[in-house]
Amino acid sequence: MNQPQPKFTQPLKVLVVEDNAIDRRILETMLHESSHPVSLLKSAETLAGALQLLAQHPFDVVILDLNLPDSEGKNTLMSLSSKYPQVTIVINTGAYEDELGLHTLSYGAQDFLVKGKYTAYMLHKALYYALERKRLERELTAAYQRLQETQAHLLQMEKMKVVGALASGIAHEIKNPLASISYGAAYLHEQVHSSDAKIQSVLANIKEAVRKANGIVTDLLNFAGETSLRKGPENLNEVIEKSLSLIHHELEKKHIQVVKKIDQGIPHVHIDRNRIEQVLINLMLNAIQASPQGGTLELKTYCQGITEGFCARYSLDKARFGAGTTAIICDVEDNGTGILPEHLQKVFEPFFTTRHASGGVGLGLSVTKNIMDNHNGIVAIENITDHSGVRARLVFQPCP
Ligand SMILES: Nc1ncnc2c1ncn2[C@@H]1O[C@H](COP(=O)(O)OP(=O)(O)OP(=O)(O)O)[C@@H](O)[C@H]1O
Ligand SMILES: [Mg+2]
């Protein structure tokens, strides 16, 4: 009887794993006789031989006998499917056992055939359905992965919202007592004309502590998005110069050499100058803090054409940062300690810091990210690959 053959779109690459010469011959004949094109047909008699061939050729499907001279039963299947999870596997075995047949599916096979009980037509149909099942399985896995990523993202956003609300509440509560301490210290400074060095030093310590606490309160309010932006067209190179001048004492303390590779021709960017100054200071301070004495701080500005690859690398919304348009980039690079791979994911989380001991609060990068988000820009942190240190990259869109 002339049965219709299932339709494959691509010629198949098939590996037959079978130690019995007659069974192997039967399979090869059935595959050759089929109207379906087979572009590659190889066979192996042992598991070791099969693994070797799989390492050399990109097979679509493996027809696998479970009992081989060097491996038995489900171990044969598991060894193969764990090492080559992308390959479709159809079991071809001597006797049908209900349990084994079902189990093979959970161990990574897509179908189960019993020797001598199928025709060429049934073989091709099994291959066809097995390939389709594998394709669906791949799609399902990818969809599940996307779902997990989205869930993690939503959870992170939710966490940020809670932290933001908490942060702004705490900041508002602390602002007034801080102002009282500050006025009190100033009043005492005026009233106590003491030449006692100890009193002067205590007052100086109070003022410094208030200054630091005020800085944290400002960071918290920025993080909670409670400060409004005043955007206008600005020259990014000038903002970089201003930020540098504000931290020159930190650079000098550590004898850091500043290397500038500035493109004077970059177009203006639409930014709140003060906020971007704060972003640059955060990045530069991080760079200095991670640098050795006498280290190097490299500052670059340049334009870059946005490609599909660029969008994918920074998870940019292609519609917003349209491929083909130009972005303005500022890199802040150091030759410091670099960031441990397991910390890279966390650096934008509020209160993540490895610098507790030296007064780090862990707000610098989360505030930076919020500010860049509010400018429709990007901040990315990565380890530099050709020497130690970190590259902090800011990506802006040019003024419309
Ligand atoms: N250039 C860098 N080199 C090495 N590690 C860095 C660098 N930039 C950031 N990090 C890591 O990221 C963490 C978080 O940085 P972030 O600026 O948010 O907080 P912080 O610097 O610890 O504290 P804060 O900025 O609030 O004073 C740092 O503690 C550090 O571990
Ligand atoms: Mg910091």
XYZ file of N, CA and C in Angstrom, residues 112-364:
759
model
N 9.574 5.896 21.029
C 10.025 4.569 21.401
C 9.511 3.577 20.357
N 10.444 2.875 19.667
C 10.029 1.893 18.665
C 10.494 0.506 19.099
N 9.716 -0.517 18.711
C 10.119 -1.892 19.034
C 10.533 -2.584 17.728
N 11.737 -3.168 17.770
C 12.301 -3.789 16.565
C 11.341 -4.834 15.982
N 11.224 -4.854 14.678
C 10.406 -5.852 13.990
C 8.920 -5.525 14.006
N 8.546 -4.464 14.715
C 7.113 -4.153 14.831
C 6.730 -2.893 14.071
N 7.651 -2.382 13.267
C 7.283 -1.163 12.533
C 7.696 -1.261 11.068
N 6.989 -0.501 10.262
C 7.277 -0.436 8.838
C 8.085 0.837 8.567
N 8.550 0.989 7.324
C 9.298 2.201 6.957
C 8.428 3.428 7.201
N 7.143 3.274 6.878
C 6.230 4.408 7.067
C 6.141 4.800 8.547
N 6.012 3.755 9.407
C 5.893 4.046 10.845
C 7.184 4.659 11.387
N 8.313 4.203 10.842
C 9.600 4.760 11.281
C 9.656 6.261 10.959
N 9.263 6.570 9.724
C 9.331 7.980 9.323
C 8.351 8.848 10.097
N 7.211 8.268 10.367
C 6.243 9.038 11.144
C 6.779 9.290 12.564
N 7.433 8.248 13.122
C 7.988 8.402 14.488
C 9.064 9.493 14.485
N 9.921 9.475 13.435
C 10.979 10.484 13.372
C 10.370 11.877 13.270
N 9.370 11.982 12.421
C 8.727 13.276 12.176
C 8.109 13.841 13.454
N 7.347 12.974 14.151
C 6.704 13.444 15.386
C 7.731 13.737 16.474
N 8.790 12.906 16.499
C 9.826 13.111 17.520
C 10.502 14.470 17.318
N 10.801 14.783 16.052
C 11.444 16.077 15.761
C 10.536 17.233 16.147
N 9.247 17.072 15.833
C 8.292 18.125 16.147
C 8.153 18.297 17.670
N 8.122 17.151 18.381
C 8.031 17.205 19.853
C 9.235 17.935 20.427
N 10.419 17.622 19.866
C 11.651 18.244 20.369
C 11.608 19.760 20.124
N 11.095 20.142 18.944
C 11.016 21.568 18.624
C 10.090 22.289 19.623
N 8.953 21.641 19.893
C 8.009 22.241 20.843
C 8.624 22.314 22.243
N 9.377 21.261 22.591
C 10.021 21.228 23.914
C 11.003 22.408 24.033
N 11.750 22.638 22.927
C 12.703 23.768 22.937
C 11.967 25.091 23.118
N 10.853 25.237 22.388
C 10.071 26.485 22.489
C 9.531 26.678 23.898
N 9.063 25.547 24.476
C 8.512 25.607 25.830
C 9.595 26.004 26.827
N 10.784 25.410 26.673
C 11.887 25.735 27.587
C 12.232 27.214 27.473
N 12.291 27.714 26.213
C 12.646 29.123 26.013
C 11.572 30.026 26.624
N 10.293 29.636 26.441
C 9.204 30.455 26.989
C 9.259 30.448 28.512
N 9.585 29.273 29.085
C 9.667 29.161 30.543
C 10.791 30.050 31.074
N 11.916 30.030 30.331
C 13.057 30.851 30.746
C 12.689 32.338 30.714
N 11.971 32.729 29.622
C 11.560 34.135 29.509
C 10.634 34.508 30.663
N 9.738 33.547 30.995
C 8.797 33.792 32.080
C 9.545 33.993 33.403
N 10.563 33.145 33.630
C 11.330 33.259 34.876
C 12.061 34.593 34.945
N 12.620 35.012 33.769
C 13.333 36.298 33.740
C 12.374 37.444 34.050
N 11.184 37.374 33.431
C 10.200 38.433 33.653
C 9.773 38.476 35.113
N 9.601 37.264 35.691
C 9.199 37.178 37.095
C 10.259 37.818 37.989
N 11.539 37.481 37.704
C 12.637 38.021 38.513
C 12.675 39.541 38.375
N 12.422 40.020 37.142
C 12.444 41.458 36.880
C 11.324 42.164 37.652
N 10.122 41.534 37.607
C 8.972 42.122 38.304
C 9.220 42.174 39.809
N 9.811 41.079 40.315
C 10.118 40.995 41.743
C 11.090 42.098 42.134
N 12.103 42.273 41.266
C 13.116 43.305 41.525
C 12.455 44.689 41.526
N 11.527 44.915 40.542
C 10.857 46.218 40.459
C 10.019 46.462 41.710
N 9.356 45.378 42.160
C 8.512 45.478 43.337
C 9.367 45.824 44.565
N 10.533 45.124 44.627
C 11.462 45.346 45.744
C 11.921 46.802 45.743
N 12.249 47.296 44.530
C 12.724 48.679 44.392
C 11.649 49.666 44.863
N 10.381 49.331 44.520
C 9.291 50.234 44.894
C 9.198 50.332 46.413
N 9.291 49.139 47.073
C 9.196 49.110 48.539
C 10.378 49.868 49.142
N 11.600 49.557 48.621
C 12.790 50.226 49.160
C 12.680 51.731 48.935
N 12.187 52.124 47.749
C 12.055 53.543 47.420
C 11.121 54.241 48.404
N 9.954 53.593 48.692
C 8.984 54.201 49.605
C 9.577 54.316 51.010
N 10.248 53.218 51.430
C 10.880 53.212 52.755
C 11.938 54.296 52.842
N 12.754 54.343 51.763
C 13.885 55.277 51.744
C 13.391 56.708 51.873
N 12.340 57.038 51.105
C 11.911 58.433 51.135
C 11.288 58.756 52.504
N 10.580 57.771 53.110
C 10.010 57.971 54.442
C 11.111 58.265 55.446
N 12.145 57.421 55.421
C 13.246 57.587 56.381
C 13.935 58.937 56.140
N 14.172 59.245 54.869
C 14.891 60.489 54.544
C 14.140 61.700 55.087
N 12.796 61.702 54.892
C 12.022 62.848 55.377
C 12.071 62.954 56.905
N 12.031 61.777 57.578
C 12.065 61.770 59.051
C 13.402 62.312 59.567
N 14.454 62.001 58.827
C 15.795 62.352 59.324
C 16.145 63.805 59.021
N 15.527 64.355 57.970
C 15.912 65.697 57.500
C 15.816 66.756 58.617
N 14.674 66.760 59.339
C 14.487 67.807 60.346
C 15.438 67.699 61.527
N 15.563 66.486 62.155
C 16.552 66.394 63.242
C 17.951 66.771 62.772
N 18.281 66.428 61.536
C 19.620 66.765 61.026
C 19.807 68.274 60.960
N 18.742 68.950 60.490
C 18.821 70.407 60.388
C 19.024 71.000 61.780
N 18.315 70.438 62.818
C 18.474 70.948 64.184
C 19.909 70.770 64.656
N 20.467 69.585 64.395
C 21.853 69.327 64.832
C 22.800 70.327 64.153
N 22.537 70.530 62.866
C 23.407 71.413 62.091
C 23.361 72.856 62.643
N 22.106 73.368 62.883
C 21.970 74.728 63.428
C 22.612 74.803 64.815
N 22.360 73.738 65.629
C 22.904 73.687 66.984
C 24.422 73.773 66.961
N 25.039 73.008 66.069
C 26.506 72.988 65.993
C 27.015 74.365 65.582
N 26.308 74.993 64.612
C 26.741 76.320 64.147
C 26.621 77.338 65.291
N 25.498 77.219 66.078
C 25.269 78.139 67.195
C 26.393 78.008 68.235
N 26.695 76.735 68.579
C 27.745 76.489 69.576
C 29.089 77.036 69.085
N 29.331 76.867 67.791
C 30.580 77.332 67.196
C 30.736 78.846 67.409
N 29.588 79.533 67.259
C 29.611 80.996 67.441
C 29.776 81.379 68.911
N 29.032 80.648 69.792
C 28.991 81.026 71.207
C 30.242 80.615 71.983
N 30.728 79.438 71.677
C 31.854 78.933 72.460
C 33.146 79.368 71.781
N 33.642 80.541 72.206
C 34.888 81.006 71.599
C 36.034 80.325 72.331
N 36.033 79.069 72.210
C 37.003 78.334 73.004
C 38.275 78.091 72.213
N 39.367 78.246 72.899
C 40.621 77.897 72.237
C 40.951 76.441 72.560
N 39.996 75.822 73.314
C 40.201 74.414 73.649
C 40.098 73.576 72.356
N 41.224 72.983 72.002
C 41.284 72.244 70.730
C 40.297 71.084 70.719
N 40.043 70.518 71.922
C 39.157 69.353 71.990
C 37.731 69.748 71.588
N 37.261 70.921 72.125
C 35.903 71.382 71.795
C 35.812 71.670 70.294
N 36.829 72.336 69.761
C 36.817 72.633 68.319
C 36.761 71.349 67.497
N 37.511 70.356 67.960
C 37.554 69.106 67.190
C 36.213 68.367 67.266
N 35.550 68.420 68.464
C 34.235 67.778 68.587
C 33.241 68.472 67.655
N 33.270 69.815 67.617
C 32.345 70.555 66.740
C 32.600 70.228 65.267
N 33.888 70.128 64.930
C 34.225 69.798 63.532
C 33.703 68.412 63.188
N 33.824 67.481 64.157
C 33.331 66.111 63.905
C 31.822 66.106 63.716
N 31.104 66.924 64.552
C 29.640 66.972 64.408
C 29.275 67.495 63.020
N 29.958 68.565 62.588
C 29.642 69.157 61.266
C 29.894 68.137 60.155
N 31.008 67.400 60.255
C 31.351 66.421 59.223
C 30.309 65.305 59.196
N 29.883 64.859 60.405
C 28.887 63.785 60.476
C 27.566 64.251 59.858
N 27.187 65.523 60.130
C 25.940 66.061 59.570
C 26.045 66.143 58.046
N 27.227 66.572 57.567
C 27.417 66.695 56.117
C 27.228 65.319 55.452
N 27.825 64.290 56.090
C 27.733 62.938 55.526
C 26.278 62.445 55.548
N 25.607 62.646 56.695
C 24.217 62.189 56.811
C 23.326 62.911 55.804
N 23.596 64.213 55.588
C 22.829 64.972 54.594
C 23.023 64.396 53.201
N 24.260 63.983 52.919
C 24.564 63.371 51.616
C 23.730 62.113 51.429
N 23.641 61.286 52.490
C 22.871 60.033 52.389
C 21.386 60.347 52.190
N 20.879 61.354 52.921
C 19.466 61.730 52.783
C 19.184 62.175 51.336
N 20.104 62.989 50.782
C 19.920 63.435 49.395
C 19.912 62.238 48.445
N 20.843 61.288 48.679
C 20.889 60.073 47.840
C 19.575 59.307 47.932
N 19.048 59.172 49.176
C 17.796 58.428 49.358
C 16.656 59.099 48.613
N 16.599 60.436 48.694
C 15.513 61.156 48.014
C 15.668 61.047 46.499
N 16.916 61.087 46.037
C 17.152 60.903 44.599
C 16.727 59.510 44.176
N 17.099 58.523 45.017
C 16.762 57.140 44.681
C 15.251 56.967 44.605
N 14.547 57.609 45.535
C 13.088 57.478 45.566
C 12.439 58.346 44.475
N 13.269 59.028 43.687
C 12.754 59.825 42.565
C 12.003 61.045 43.035
N 12.403 61.590 44.177
C 11.643 62.722 44.722
C 12.241 64.075 44.356
N 13.256 64.043 43.514
C 13.804 65.340 43.109
C 13.478 65.524 41.631
N 12.918 66.680 41.302
C 12.500 66.860 39.911
C 13.704 67.243 39.047
N 13.574 66.948 37.757
C 14.697 67.192 36.843
C 14.491 68.506 36.109
N 15.620 69.203 35.859
C 15.550 70.400 35.019
C 16.463 70.176 33.833
N 15.866 69.669 32.754
C 16.695 69.260 31.617
C 16.862 70.378 30.607
N 17.995 70.390 29.956
C 18.242 71.327 28.860
C 19.375 70.801 28.013
N 19.623 71.400 26.850
C 20.725 70.924 26.008
C 22.071 71.294 26.636
N 22.928 70.305 26.837
C 24.201 70.563 27.514
C 25.353 69.889 26.768
N 26.532 70.445 26.976
C 27.737 69.825 26.432
C 28.288 68.856 27.495
N 28.229 67.582 27.192
C 28.625 66.556 28.170
C 30.085 66.726 28.599
N 30.939 67.162 27.659
C 32.364 67.320 27.993
C 32.549 68.362 29.107
N 31.733 69.417 29.068
C 31.839 70.446 30.115
C 31.389 69.891 31.465
N 30.348 69.055 31.439
C 29.851 68.465 32.697
C 30.931 67.556 33.292
N 31.655 66.856 32.409
C 32.729 65.972 32.888
C 33.824 66.814 33.556
N 34.200 67.932 32.919
C 35.249 68.803 33.482
C 34.839 69.314 34.854
N 33.571 69.730 34.974
C 33.080 70.260 36.253
C 33.132 69.163 37.328
N 32.696 67.959 36.969
C 32.697 66.853 37.942
C 34.123 66.563 38.392
N 35.052 66.571 37.427
C 36.464 66.310 37.752
C 36.985 67.334 38.744
N 36.601 68.608 38.511
C 37.127 69.659 39.385
C 36.598 69.470 40.812
N 35.377 68.906 40.926
C 34.797 68.728 42.261
C 35.439 67.586 43.055
N 36.103 66.679 42.349
C 36.711 65.553 43.102
C 38.230 65.590 43.016
N 38.804 66.770 42.659
C 40.253 66.770 42.410
C 41.047 66.397 43.656
N 40.506 66.761 44.853
C 41.249 66.422 46.076
C 41.307 64.905 46.280
N 40.235 64.185 45.891
C 40.246 62.712 46.017
C 41.283 62.107 45.075
N 41.373 62.720 43.873
C 42.359 62.232 42.887
C 43.776 62.463 43.406
N 43.964 63.651 43.987
C 45.310 63.993 44.463
C 45.727 63.103 45.629
N 44.762 62.842 46.537
C 45.089 62.026 47.716
C 45.688 60.691 47.301
N 45.200 60.144 46.168
C 45.663 58.808 45.755
C 46.626 58.874 44.574
N 47.020 60.100 44.223
C 47.932 60.308 43.077
C 47.424 59.594 41.824
N 46.136 59.757 41.560
C 45.550 59.116 40.375
C 45.826 59.993 39.153
N 46.275 59.341 38.091
C 46.537 60.075 36.854
C 45.270 60.036 35.985
N 44.846 61.213 35.522
C 43.627 61.251 34.688
C 44.040 61.301 33.218
N 43.521 60.352 32.438
C 43.800 60.330 31.000
C 42.483 60.628 30.285
N 42.467 61.712 29.478
C 41.208 62.079 28.818
C 41.275 61.757 27.325
N 40.276 61.078 26.833
C 40.171 60.837 25.390
C 38.801 61.375 24.975
N 38.748 62.695 24.847
C 37.475 63.390 24.691
C 37.255 63.762 23.224
N 36.077 63.463 22.721
C 35.720 63.909 21.372
C 35.030 65.272 21.519
N 35.738 66.331 21.055
C 35.196 67.685 21.244
C 33.968 67.932 20.370
N 33.753 67.040 19.396
C 32.660 67.297 18.446
C 31.354 66.604 18.790
N 31.245 65.987 19.960
C 29.990 65.263 20.247
C 28.812 66.246 20.323
N 27.642 65.815 19.835
C 26.471 66.705 19.890
C 26.029 66.928 21.337
N 25.217 67.965 21.565
C 24.688 68.232 22.899
C 23.738 67.113 23.328
N 23.604 66.964 24.660
C 22.654 65.978 25.190
C 21.621 66.717 26.037
N 20.419 66.131 26.095
C 19.318 66.780 26.798
C 19.301 66.245 28.237
N 19.923 66.970 29.163
C 20.104 66.429 30.514
C 19.884 67.492 31.585
N 19.680 66.991 32.821
C 19.752 67.874 33.981
C 21.223 67.867 34.407
N 21.863 68.974 34.182
C 23.310 69.078 34.369
C 23.749 68.641 35.775
N 23.028 69.084 36.801
C 23.421 68.744 38.179
C 23.320 67.250 38.454
N 22.251 66.653 37.920
C 22.064 65.215 38.172
C 23.149 64.398 37.466
N 23.500 64.800 36.243
C 24.521 64.034 35.506
C 25.895 64.267 36.131
N 26.084 65.456 36.693
C 27.314 65.716 37.448
C 27.406 64.708 38.597
N 26.273 64.516 39.269
C 26.232 63.576 40.393
C 26.540 62.142 39.920
N 25.983 61.784 38.751
C 26.251 60.461 38.167
C 27.753 60.292 37.938
N 28.353 61.301 37.300
C 29.781 61.200 36.973
C 30.635 61.139 38.237
N 30.242 61.924 39.245
C 31.008 61.901 40.495
C 30.902 60.521 41.146
N 29.691 59.944 41.155
C 29.530 58.592 41.721
C 30.453 57.598 41.033
N 30.484 57.665 39.693
C 31.297 56.690 38.935
C 32.786 56.931 39.163
N 33.165 58.222 39.174
C 34.588 58.529 39.359
C 35.041 58.153 40.768
N 34.196 58.418 41.779
C 34.567 58.060 43.157
C 34.713 56.547 43.284
N 33.794 55.804 42.682
C 33.917 54.333 42.718
C 35.241 53.908 42.101
N 35.574 54.537 40.966
C 36.818 54.185 40.267
C 38.024 54.481 41.160
N 38.001 55.652 41.791
C 39.140 56.040 42.645
C 39.241 55.082 43.838
N 38.074 54.798 44.442
C 38.087 53.934 45.638
C 38.636 52.541 45.320
N 38.410 52.078 44.078
C 38.884 50.725 43.727
C 40.317 50.739 43.202
N 40.864 51.944 42.957
C 42.177 52.024 42.309
C 43.319 51.936 43.308
N 44.470 51.457 42.836
C 45.651 51.480 43.695
C 46.230 52.889 43.745
N 47.115 53.181 44.701
C 47.833 54.461 44.711
C 48.519 54.605 43.353
N 48.433 55.783 42.774
C 49.103 56.017 41.487
C 48.368 55.379 40.314
N 47.115 55.002 40.521
C 46.341 54.356 39.445
C 45.965 55.341 38.335
N 45.212 54.827 37.374
C 44.828 55.654 36.223
C 43.312 55.705 36.088
N 42.798 56.907 35.861
C 41.368 57.080 35.591
C 41.254 57.576 34.149
N 40.590 56.769 33.311
C 40.492 57.153 31.903
C 39.062 57.616 31.621
N 38.949 58.777 30.989
C 37.621 59.309 30.659
C 37.514 59.461 29.152
N 36.476 58.878 28.581
C 36.329 58.957 27.122
C 34.941 59.473 26.791
N 34.865 60.288 25.736
C 33.541 60.552 25.159
C 33.637 60.324 23.653
N 32.591 59.821 23.069
C 32.564 59.574 21.622
C 31.129 59.273 21.182
N 30.946 59.322 19.865
C 29.635 58.959 19.297
C 29.730 57.532 18.785
N 28.650 56.827 18.842
C 28.659 55.471 18.282
C 27.341 55.189 17.581
N 27.463 54.628 16.374
C 26.264 54.237 15.632
C 25.616 53.068 16.365
N 24.299 53.112 16.498
C 23.607 52.033 17.211
C 23.322 50.899 16.232
N 23.876 49.739 16.548
C 23.621 48.554 15.713
C 22.674 47.634 16.482
N 22.191 46.600 15.770
C 21.332 45.600 16.439
C 22.104 44.954 17.585
N 23.398 44.675 17.329
C 24.248 44.029 18.341
C 24.379 44.896 19.584
N 24.523 46.220 19.380
C 24.650 47.163 20.490
C 23.386 47.119 21.347
N 22.218 47.134 20.663
C 20.936 47.085 21.387
C 20.836 45.802 22.196
N 21.253 44.672 21.574
C 21.146 43.385 22.269
C 22.071 43.376 23.479
N 23.292 43.926 23.324
C 24.286 43.886 24.409
C 23.807 44.623 25.652
N 23.139 45.761 25.444
C 22.693 46.549 26.588
C 21.190 46.435 26.834
N 20.574 45.389 26.255
C 19.118 45.185 26.365
C 18.375 46.480 26.090
N 18.758 47.188 25.019
C 18.109 48.461 24.700
C 16.837 48.207 23.921
N 15.874 49.033 24.168
C 14.644 48.978 23.409
C 14.956 49.489 22.001
N 14.829 48.549 21.014
C 15.238 48.911 19.651
C 14.406 50.059 19.101
N 13.128 50.130 19.557
C 12.258 51.189 19.043
C 12.744 52.553 19.527
N 13.273 52.574 20.772
C 13.696 53.848 21.358
C 15.091 54.221 20.865
N 16.049 53.307 21.068
C 17.412 53.527 20.594
C 17.497 52.897 19.204
N 16.763 53.426 18.241
C 16.623 52.786 16.944
C 17.973 52.461 16.314
N 18.113 51.216 15.819
C 19.333 50.837 15.122
C 19.517 51.819 13.963
N 20.756 52.237 13.751
C 21.023 53.190 12.671
C 21.197 54.607 13.200
N 20.674 54.907 14.408
C 20.860 56.253 14.962
C 22.178 56.292 15.752
N 22.478 57.461 16.297
C 23.765 57.623 16.981
C 23.544 57.843 18.471
N 24.409 57.228 19.277
C 24.351 57.472 20.722
C 25.613 58.216 21.136
N 25.518 58.942 22.248
C 26.693 59.621 22.787
C 27.120 58.849 24.025
N 28.393 58.495 24.037
C 28.851 57.580 25.085
C 29.940 58.231 25.925
N 29.884 57.956 27.229
C 30.957 58.389 28.119
C 31.418 57.157 28.895
N 32.702 56.845 28.788
C 33.264 55.717 29.545
C 34.142 56.238 30.667
N 33.966 55.662 31.852
C 34.839 55.968 32.995
C 35.555 54.663 33.326
N 36.867 54.631 33.094
C 37.589 53.360 33.251
C 38.681 53.486 34.306
N 38.834 52.419 35.109
C 39.911 52.440 36.105
C 40.775 51.198 35.941
N 41.890 51.169 36.660
C 42.710 49.947 36.643
C 42.771 49.366 38.051
N 41.599 49.359 38.688
C 41.499 48.907 40.079
C 41.216 47.422 40.205
N 40.521 47.094 41.295
C 40.338 45.688 41.679
C 39.408 44.912 40.748
N 38.549 45.600 40.027
C 37.519 44.906 39.250
C 36.408 44.431 40.188
N 35.381 43.788 39.610
C 34.217 43.353 40.406
C 34.069 41.841 40.264
N 33.862 41.146 41.378
C 33.685 39.690 41.316
C 32.457 39.381 40.457
N 32.530 38.331 39.602
C 31.386 38.035 38.722
C 30.070 37.918 39.492
N 30.105 37.316 40.694
C 28.848 37.128 41.440
C 28.317 38.450 41.994
N 29.148 39.503 42.009
C 28.691 40.815 42.496
C 28.160 41.689 41.364
N 28.573 41.363 40.121
C 28.200 42.234 38.986
C 26.686 42.429 38.886
N 25.925 41.373 39.164
C 24.458 41.442 39.071
C 23.869 42.378 40.133
N 24.626 42.550 41.241
C 24.024 43.198 42.405
C 24.391 44.662 42.549
N 25.351 45.145 41.735
C 25.898 46.476 42.029
C 24.853 47.596 41.944
N 23.757 47.364 41.197
C 22.734 48.418 41.094
C 21.661 48.301 42.184
N 21.767 47.246 43.008
C 20.773 47.103 44.090
C 21.060 48.140 45.172
N 20.000 48.812 45.663
C 20.248 49.774 46.741
C 20.840 49.072 47.952
N 21.798 49.699 48.556
C 22.493 49.232 49.771
C 23.413 48.043 49.536
N 23.664 47.684 48.271
C 24.704 46.669 48.047
C 26.052 47.375 48.064
N 26.912 46.960 48.971
C 28.254 47.547 49.020
C 29.255 46.515 49.495
N 30.472 46.606 48.980
C 31.569 45.788 49.521
C 32.498 46.716 50.297
N 32.055 47.980 50.460
C 32.925 48.960 51.112
C 32.354 49.439 52.447
N 31.652 48.546 53.141
C 31.086 48.886 54.438
C 32.143 49.484 55.349
N 33.279 48.767 55.395
C 34.338 49.131 56.347
C 34.851 50.546 56.097
N 34.837 50.984 54.820
C 35.367 52.321 54.543
C 34.246 53.332 54.298
N 33.056 53.051 54.836
C 31.987 54.049 54.817
C 31.060 53.986 53.611
N 31.149 52.925 52.813
C 30.246 52.804 51.654
C 28.826 52.536 52.129
N 27.848 53.162 51.466
C 26.448 52.956 51.836
C 25.782 52.030 50.815
N 26.294 52.056 49.581
C 25.715 51.214 48.539
C 24.566 51.891 47.817
N 24.618 53.227 47.780
C 23.548 53.947 47.070
C 24.038 54.573 45.769
N 25.372 54.722 45.628
C 25.914 55.434 44.464
C 25.380 54.926 43.133
